[in-house]
Amino acid sequence: MANLATNFVGIKSPNPFWLASAPPTDKAYNVVRAFKAGWGGVVWKTLGIDPPIVNVNGPRYGAVWGADRRLLGLNNIELITDRPLDVNLAEIKQVKRDWPDRAMVVSLMVPCDEDSWKYILKRVEETEADGVELNFGCPHGMSERGMGSAVGQVPEYIEMVARWCKAHTRMPVIVKLTPNITDIRYPARAAHKGGADAVSLINTVSSITSVNLDTFSPEPSIDGKGSHGGYCGPAVKPIALNMVAEIARDAETRGLPISGIGGVTTWRDAAEFIALGAGTVQVCTAAMTYGFKIVQEMITGLSDWMDKQGHADIDAFRGRAVPNVTDWQYLNLDFVTKARIDQDACIKCGRCYAACEDTSHQAIAMKPGRVFEVIDAECVACNLCVNVCPVDNCITMERLPAGAVDPRTGRTVTGTYANWTTHPNNPSAKAAE
Amino acid sequence: MSASQTTPGIVAGRLPPEAYCENFADVIPPLGAHEAVVASDRCYFCHDAPCITACPTSIDIPLFIRQIQTGNPEGAAKTILSQNILGGMCARVCPTETLCEEACVREAAEGKPVEIGRLQRYATDTLMAAGVHPFTRAAPTGKRVAVVGAGPAGLACAHRLAMHGHDVVILDARPKAGGLNEYGIASYKAPGGFAQAELDWLLMIGGITVQTGRALGRDVTLDALAADHDAVFLGMGLAGVNALGAPGDDKDGVRAAVDFIADLRQAADLATLPVGRNVVVIGGGMTAIDAAVQSKLLGAETVTIVYRRGQEAMSASRYEQEHATANGVRIVCNARPVAVHGNGTVREVEFEYTRTGAKGLEGTGETFRLPADQVFRAIGQKLDGAPSGLDLSGGKIAVTGPGRTSRPGVWAGGDCAAGGEDLTVTAVAEGRDAAMDIHAHLTGGAG
């Protein structure tokens, strides 16, 4: 059986599934339930300086649903822990003592002055927690007070605070990044420069989930008003994957440990983050939607897949997808494919036809008897028909072999890699060697 | 309780009182709001959707289902009703399994179509519950049209004409309007007085006067109607019932299935409605199924449908056949009645097995008898007393195009007109299309 144990910047856990710093990790009661269910670690909900913050007394969450009210995205306006620091620290200490094999990381957010960080780091050290995560990510509430994403949006601040933290604690320091920036590489580089041991991402995406069309209040609505919240859940996973990949392949941050966060709902999501370089994954929305038991699906799914693939441990496939993430300019323009419709699998809904005819390249013919066929001379292989087809594997992309002529362009497929950098239409093209 | 399922003869009250309520409740319960959203999400919004083509009234089904999905059931209802003003009843009685739902691509893909009928009911019920009539009447044209028959064809025709500003008078021979919606549909398909509620809702358009108890040929002639109106639409259905043509078919206990169904629909208390211990229904269509199932639900001990051809030839859909057998009705195929036995009152029906020979259906010579206290004839209806001067085709009023009869100024549609299946939804389509043709004629828009 595959070994799921991880050692992330010296923090050991029996599996890569951590609960992210969030409501599920606010109290010993929840965390103990999580550990009993099998979670490998937790990042305790963000601690601050007393007096504790207060939360709104109206709704804290808004949601976006798919069919059958499946939760696709969740948005929250909850702040950091609203319990006294001493209460949290005592519980952290006790839980770590009771569950020594699980990862116990403590999330922190204090004002941007060195003394505040120094003070809280010492207090956390006393708990014997395994590490700290600097919350530079929350986009709501705390950011208005100069914390959370207000720090994460300024690389210089990230570097400065990371450096303070490394100077004042022996614990591993993870910097949690906000996605509410234009280029994730800059804050990651800053964290790295500041000496952070790792980054974790993404925190939530600034969002309004919906507008109530009766009251014209954004949701969630507090007495008729709303404030942007942090969006998370399955909907943000693609954003997170890209940001993780950008950091994993950036020359300046390559090799920097990453804890992947953002819409991890199944073992497959976790495996994808790990393939893009993440050493652990953090989960919140899936647990909030289904309860802690879902980790059992994640553990068994990942383990079964690793067994099938022959991956003995997490490191055996970690980062394996990173070399395949490249810039557009290096994509192979000699890779020519055409859509193929499996007529036996086709249920004749015509969605491929509508999509192609109305919004793409008029490359699908609708023939008598609702027979849909690809017109190779028009097909640019955009893949839209594959994406809108309700039948899995009914439409596939078939590669034209070397020597074949693409009837759309009249060009012969050479079988030789060729990209934009050498294309004659590129004004900056270099002559092919 | 004096009677039971085994009490001989034709008697009422075979079941405990509470059983009637349960047996005749909605056969397909309505969708709740969440169920409707989930069910609507299964629609693929097909291009040039096959379900639309399969619908005799060409309702834009993907559009109305998407309107439900996006939380606009009233808009969905308007999409439905703009094509089929009796969309509420059709949602209940259409054999969707042979129409839209059979054509649904999910039927082909997984044998489980989008529940179009139930979704249509959800949309139309939502609108009607709000008491909204989404259509407005155009300015009066001063034109007057007589519509004979307040059934689906007549009502659809009248509504469309009224919407275009014409004044419409509907005549119907029965004491209540609604036609087969009121008298001819199995009770459990449209419980709760839906037919009259839908009629009242339909008449909210204004400009329609309903005169019940007035029959063409008995109380008024076609000539008189034509003289007094700018156009006449005939949609009086098929009042006549075919005879068995077997010796003894006039014995007591033998009657038309449609009359039994009508009695059932009009009964205030089903416990007072008599039914046989052993019921035999002869025929293979929807009327046979409705009579047989309801006989069983009223407490008959045995109910047998006997059909002269093979089961695959029955005009009742496979779904309806299974509905009957699931309710305890036995279906015997390839047998035809040759005699009704009994001393004044039916006691047995004798059948002969059939086969398809060189000259069509023929008897095999082998016979059998079924005990019967009550026999229902459900071997088709016919047009009785067609107005003279109209060309007929196959015993029905011949029409060309959108319901034009051989007599100028007279249109026909629904079951009394030749062509098309005898379905509620087909009648609605024919009434609607005739109305549009009449409107074009009255306003000089057609040659």
XYZ file of C-alpha atoms in Angstrom, chain B:
447
model
C -70.329 -2.367 4.452
C -72.793 -4.467 2.536
C -70.870 -5.031 -0.692
C -67.389 -6.395 -1.240
C -65.191 -7.147 -4.207
C -66.800 -10.569 -4.510
C -70.422 -9.434 -4.333
C -72.063 -10.682 -7.552
C -73.601 -8.285 -10.048
C -73.086 -4.572 -10.573
C -73.065 -2.887 -7.190
C -71.692 0.213 -5.514
C -69.510 0.491 -2.430
C -67.295 -2.533 -2.917
C -64.434 -0.857 -1.067
C -64.064 0.833 2.312
C -64.881 4.549 1.939
C -61.312 5.764 2.394
C -60.054 3.521 -0.426
C -61.747 5.607 -3.107
C -59.866 8.730 -2.138
C -56.559 6.902 -2.250
C -57.299 5.037 -5.475
C -58.358 8.115 -7.389
C -55.679 10.501 -6.177
C -53.235 12.083 -8.627
C -51.705 9.161 -10.483
C -48.505 11.135 -11.062
C -47.947 13.509 -8.159
C -46.897 17.075 -8.970
C -43.246 18.080 -8.698
C -42.184 20.256 -5.805
C -40.142 23.376 -6.483
C -36.807 21.729 -5.771
C -37.731 18.591 -7.669
C -38.639 20.772 -10.624
C -35.283 22.515 -10.598
C -33.450 19.201 -10.395
C -35.603 17.662 -13.119
C -35.190 20.704 -15.349
C -31.449 20.625 -14.967
C -31.399 17.309 -16.803
C -32.497 18.999 -20.038
C -29.625 19.392 -22.484
C -31.223 22.326 -24.327
C -30.805 20.409 -27.561
C -30.331 22.168 -30.847
C -33.509 21.977 -32.964
C -34.801 19.755 -30.203
C -36.499 16.496 -31.175
C -39.050 16.935 -28.369
C -40.409 20.066 -30.052
C -40.851 18.181 -33.296
C -42.595 15.366 -31.441
C -45.091 17.714 -29.781
C -48.247 18.153 -31.871
C -48.474 21.739 -30.597
C -44.731 22.377 -31.092
C -44.153 23.753 -27.605
C -40.618 25.121 -27.225
C -39.803 22.545 -24.591
C -36.092 23.291 -24.039
C -36.930 26.959 -23.563
C -39.683 26.404 -21.029
C -37.568 23.910 -19.116
C -34.694 26.364 -18.983
C -37.108 29.012 -17.736
C -38.078 26.683 -14.895
C -34.424 25.992 -14.202
C -33.694 29.694 -13.883
C -36.550 30.280 -11.475
C -39.115 31.611 -13.915
C -41.940 29.045 -13.919
C -44.493 31.681 -14.914
C -42.417 32.537 -17.972
C -42.190 28.838 -18.692
C -45.955 28.594 -18.517
C -46.349 31.417 -20.977
C -43.995 29.652 -23.394
C -46.153 26.542 -23.096
C -49.524 28.244 -23.227
C -48.674 30.422 -26.188
C -48.522 27.230 -28.222
C -51.028 25.158 -26.283
C -53.611 26.981 -24.227
C -54.593 23.681 -22.587
C -51.002 22.997 -21.615
C -52.146 22.274 -18.082
C -54.434 19.425 -19.097
C -52.024 18.150 -21.723
C -49.321 17.978 -19.059
C -51.601 15.523 -17.272
C -53.058 13.474 -20.088
C -50.604 13.539 -22.973
C -49.053 10.157 -23.688
C -45.665 11.846 -23.317
C -44.025 8.432 -23.501
C -44.932 8.283 -27.165
C -44.472 12.004 -27.876
C -41.942 14.448 -26.404
C -40.410 12.119 -23.852
C -39.951 9.364 -26.386
C -38.033 11.820 -28.550
C -35.916 13.126 -25.654
C -32.258 12.384 -26.294
C -31.904 11.208 -22.724
C -34.444 8.492 -23.501
C -32.059 7.318 -26.211
C -29.040 7.770 -23.981
C -30.177 6.227 -20.737
C -33.807 5.182 -21.050
C -34.770 7.981 -18.705
C -36.098 11.050 -20.485
C -36.398 14.512 -18.994
C -39.743 14.561 -17.205
C -41.259 16.972 -19.680
C -44.887 16.280 -18.778
C -44.370 16.785 -15.078
C -42.308 19.914 -15.677
C -45.013 21.305 -17.921
C -47.512 20.673 -15.162
C -45.249 22.377 -12.632
C -45.034 25.492 -14.798
C -48.701 25.710 -15.716
C -49.875 24.887 -12.186
C -47.646 27.643 -10.822
C -49.137 30.195 -13.189
C -52.729 29.117 -12.651
C -52.281 29.049 -8.887
C -51.261 32.695 -9.159
C -54.552 33.366 -10.970
C -52.696 34.972 -13.819
C -53.892 34.881 -17.396
C -50.855 35.925 -19.392
C -52.611 36.841 -22.639
C -54.567 39.938 -23.466
C -57.371 40.345 -25.924
C -56.833 42.511 -28.974
C -59.243 45.324 -29.733
C -62.636 43.895 -30.728
C -62.952 43.277 -34.448
C -66.731 43.032 -34.498
C -66.474 39.610 -36.113
C -68.474 36.770 -34.599
C -67.477 33.138 -34.718
C -69.501 30.131 -33.593
C -67.590 27.211 -32.128
C -69.410 23.914 -31.807
C -68.044 21.817 -28.976
C -66.364 23.051 -25.803
C -63.727 20.341 -25.820
C -60.003 20.789 -26.392
C -60.328 21.698 -30.086
C -63.165 24.148 -29.554
C -61.602 25.791 -26.519
C -58.227 26.182 -28.210
C -59.915 27.659 -31.271
C -62.124 29.971 -29.208
C -59.256 31.259 -27.089
C -57.085 32.045 -30.075
C -59.938 33.801 -31.847
C -60.847 35.784 -28.746
C -57.238 36.793 -28.303
C -57.350 38.297 -31.768
C -60.370 40.335 -30.871
C -63.175 38.246 -32.334
C -66.345 37.477 -30.404
C -66.846 33.783 -29.899
C -69.895 31.754 -28.935
C -69.223 28.159 -27.934
C -72.097 25.684 -28.041
C -71.836 22.359 -26.277
C -74.397 19.562 -26.056
C -73.415 18.543 -22.511
C -74.420 20.315 -19.318
C -70.796 21.333 -18.662
C -68.110 22.628 -20.969
C -64.774 20.894 -21.291
C -65.575 18.007 -23.596
C -63.409 14.976 -23.023
C -61.357 16.951 -20.499
C -64.459 17.019 -18.322
C -66.135 13.761 -19.314
C -63.576 11.539 -20.902
C -60.308 11.482 -18.963
C -59.560 8.995 -16.216
C -60.296 10.645 -12.874
C -56.867 10.056 -11.402
C -55.235 11.959 -14.273
C -56.972 15.245 -13.558
C -58.347 15.222 -10.031
C -59.476 18.204 -8.062
C -61.846 19.638 -10.654
C -58.933 20.647 -12.828
C -60.879 20.613 -16.106
C -63.346 23.241 -14.874
C -60.602 25.282 -13.224
C -58.662 25.331 -16.469
C -61.814 26.261 -18.378
C -62.468 29.196 -16.047
C -58.871 30.290 -16.386
C -59.022 30.025 -20.181
C -62.180 32.139 -20.334
C -60.382 34.955 -18.497
C -59.237 36.102 -21.935
C -62.746 37.530 -22.402
C -64.888 37.669 -25.499
C -66.077 34.062 -25.217
C -69.646 33.084 -24.389
C -70.334 29.453 -23.511
C -73.780 27.986 -24.144
C -74.105 24.489 -22.715
C -76.936 22.107 -23.426
C -77.053 23.167 -27.066
C -76.367 20.465 -29.618
C -75.773 20.922 -33.293
C -78.538 19.226 -35.243
C -80.860 19.104 -32.242
C -81.033 22.697 -31.061
C -79.440 24.552 -33.911
C -78.471 23.862 -37.519
C -75.204 24.543 -39.245
C -77.037 26.743 -41.721
C -78.390 28.884 -38.918
C -74.992 29.177 -37.298
C -73.362 30.054 -40.589
C -76.000 32.664 -41.275
C -75.574 34.313 -37.882
C -71.781 34.259 -37.702
C -68.812 35.248 -39.776
C -67.300 31.787 -39.390
C -68.080 28.439 -37.781
C -65.662 25.964 -36.225
C -66.854 22.406 -35.655
C -65.152 20.596 -32.802
C -67.908 18.442 -31.388
C -65.887 15.254 -31.108
C -67.273 11.801 -31.662
C -70.503 11.255 -29.810
C -71.294 7.863 -31.308
C -69.913 4.591 -29.986
C -69.235 1.573 -32.144
C -71.269 -1.539 -31.421
C -69.750 -4.938 -30.764
C -71.671 -6.551 -33.561
C -71.909 -9.784 -31.614
C -75.172 -11.502 -30.748
C -76.402 -10.479 -27.322
C -74.569 -7.181 -27.204
C -77.771 -5.453 -26.152
C -78.053 -7.349 -22.894
C -78.155 -5.509 -19.603
C -74.678 -4.842 -18.250
C -73.209 -4.075 -21.656
C -72.485 -0.416 -22.173
C -70.121 2.067 -23.768
C -66.888 2.600 -21.865
C -67.076 6.336 -22.531
C -70.404 6.558 -20.687
C -68.960 4.733 -17.694
C -65.954 7.061 -17.673
C -68.226 10.094 -17.916
C -70.363 8.853 -15.010
C -67.245 8.339 -12.993
C -65.993 11.840 -13.700
C -69.310 13.359 -12.709
C -69.886 11.241 -9.601
C -69.847 13.300 -6.431
C -69.153 10.178 -4.373
C -67.392 7.301 -6.068
C -68.656 4.905 -3.378
C -72.089 5.271 -4.906
C -70.946 4.276 -8.374
C -71.838 0.679 -9.245
C -69.289 -1.590 -10.860
C -69.310 -5.258 -11.786
C -67.609 -8.065 -9.900
C -66.193 -9.439 -13.149
C -65.633 -6.720 -15.705
C -64.702 -7.302 -19.331
C -63.493 -4.401 -21.461
C -63.324 -4.896 -25.185
C -60.885 -2.709 -27.097
C -57.251 -1.731 -27.201
C -57.080 2.024 -26.843
C -56.864 4.579 -24.078
C -60.586 4.369 -23.429
C -60.278 0.654 -22.766
C -57.397 1.220 -20.375
C -59.150 4.040 -18.535
C -62.359 2.037 -18.133
C -60.525 -1.093 -17.047
C -58.205 0.551 -14.526
C -60.978 2.594 -12.993
C -63.207 -0.489 -12.727
C -60.452 -2.133 -10.760
C -59.966 0.944 -8.599
C -63.709 0.970 -7.884
C -63.369 -2.526 -6.488
C -64.110 -4.970 -9.294
C -62.686 -8.376 -8.426
C -61.474 -9.196 -11.919
C -61.032 -6.898 -14.892
C -59.989 -8.211 -18.282
C -59.216 -6.224 -21.408
C -59.727 -8.276 -24.535
C -58.215 -6.986 -27.738
C -58.606 -8.567 -31.113
C -55.055 -8.093 -32.337
C -51.600 -8.545 -30.849
C -50.486 -6.421 -27.932
C -48.059 -4.474 -30.086
C -50.983 -3.241 -32.166
C -52.844 -1.721 -29.192
C -53.170 2.012 -29.563
C -52.738 2.417 -25.824
C -49.057 2.975 -25.158
C -46.859 0.389 -23.513
C -46.740 2.677 -20.495
C -50.541 2.684 -20.291
C -50.676 -1.070 -20.703
C -48.234 -1.483 -17.859
C -50.222 0.958 -15.777
C -53.243 -1.295 -16.301
C -51.492 -4.540 -15.495
C -49.825 -2.937 -12.457
C -53.313 -2.164 -11.203
C -54.404 -5.757 -11.571
C -55.991 -5.629 -15.017
C -55.432 -8.672 -17.198
C -54.872 -8.074 -20.909
C -55.904 -10.801 -23.322
C -54.883 -10.269 -26.921
C -55.770 -11.906 -30.215
C -59.386 -12.608 -29.308
C -62.632 -11.142 -30.569
C -66.118 -11.265 -29.099
C -68.492 -13.658 -30.828
C -71.395 -13.715 -28.389
C -72.661 -12.187 -25.176
C -74.425 -14.797 -23.068
C -76.914 -14.354 -20.285
C -80.574 -14.371 -19.560
C -81.409 -10.737 -20.215
C -78.370 -9.708 -18.238
C -74.849 -10.480 -19.299
C -73.305 -13.498 -17.561
C -70.448 -14.442 -19.905
C -68.763 -13.179 -23.016
C -67.608 -15.691 -25.572
C -64.471 -14.938 -27.544
C -62.758 -16.540 -30.467
C -59.006 -16.456 -30.846
C -57.725 -14.643 -33.907
C -54.721 -14.715 -36.126
C -53.531 -12.723 -39.074
C -54.282 -14.654 -42.239
C -53.942 -13.947 -45.904
C -57.010 -11.724 -45.879
C -56.242 -10.026 -42.610
C -57.624 -10.856 -39.218
C -59.436 -14.170 -39.038
C -60.875 -16.421 -36.347
C -59.097 -19.616 -35.418
C -62.302 -21.383 -34.465
C -61.157 -21.868 -30.896
C -63.328 -20.078 -28.387
C -63.348 -19.348 -24.677
C -65.689 -17.644 -22.271
C -65.053 -15.032 -19.608
C -67.499 -14.526 -16.751
C -68.834 -10.977 -16.830
C -71.321 -8.936 -14.844
C -70.364 -5.861 -16.773
C -69.032 -5.391 -20.290
C -67.586 -2.147 -21.614
C -67.385 -1.468 -25.301
C -64.256 0.507 -26.126
C -63.810 -0.294 -29.781
C -63.892 3.250 -31.028
C -66.192 6.183 -31.421
C -67.790 7.601 -34.483
C -69.246 10.808 -35.711
C -72.995 10.684 -35.339
C -75.139 13.167 -37.210
C -72.533 15.011 -39.224
C -74.122 18.132 -40.667
C -75.282 17.503 -44.196
C -73.469 19.253 -46.971
C -70.006 18.581 -45.607
C -67.679 16.146 -47.321
C -66.664 13.249 -45.119
C -63.562 11.123 -45.133
C -63.484 7.813 -43.298
C -66.666 8.767 -41.470
C -65.219 12.053 -40.232
C -65.403 15.579 -41.554
C -62.940 15.980 -44.397
C -60.571 18.932 -43.982
C -57.767 20.467 -45.941
C -54.920 22.558 -44.566
C -55.716 24.201 -41.267
C -59.130 22.568 -40.816
C -61.003 23.933 -43.824
C -64.094 21.869 -44.581
C -65.702 21.540 -47.982
C -68.037 24.349 -47.036
C -66.594 27.856 -47.175
C -66.761 29.615 -43.835
C -66.803 26.349 -41.893
C -63.759 24.849 -40.265
C -63.384 21.661 -38.244
C -60.824 20.140 -35.904
C -60.325 17.634 -33.121
C -61.649 14.101 -33.154
C -64.582 14.893 -35.470
C -62.218 15.952 -38.248
C -60.360 13.479 -40.409
C -56.624 13.101 -39.978
C -54.371 13.349 -36.952
C -54.324 11.224 -33.871
C -57.302 11.460 -31.554
C -55.351 13.074 -28.734
C -56.141 16.101 -26.610
C -52.950 17.752 -27.734
C -53.720 17.123 -31.403
C -57.168 18.619 -30.942
C -55.625 21.714 -29.367
C -53.227 22.101 -32.274
C -56.024 21.742 -34.808
C -58.286 24.191 -33.001
C -55.474 26.712 -32.697
C -54.446 26.416 -36.341
C -58.015 26.671 -37.565
C -58.418 29.800 -35.464
C -55.410 31.370 -37.102
C -56.833 30.523 -40.523
C -60.233 31.905 -39.581
C -58.571 35.033 -38.268
C -56.688 35.438 -41.522
C -59.895 35.049 -43.483
C -61.867 37.450 -41.326
C -59.198 40.105 -41.531
C -58.569 39.656 -45.215
C -55.107 38.251 -44.696
C -55.609 35.012 -46.604
C -56.737 34.115 -50.047
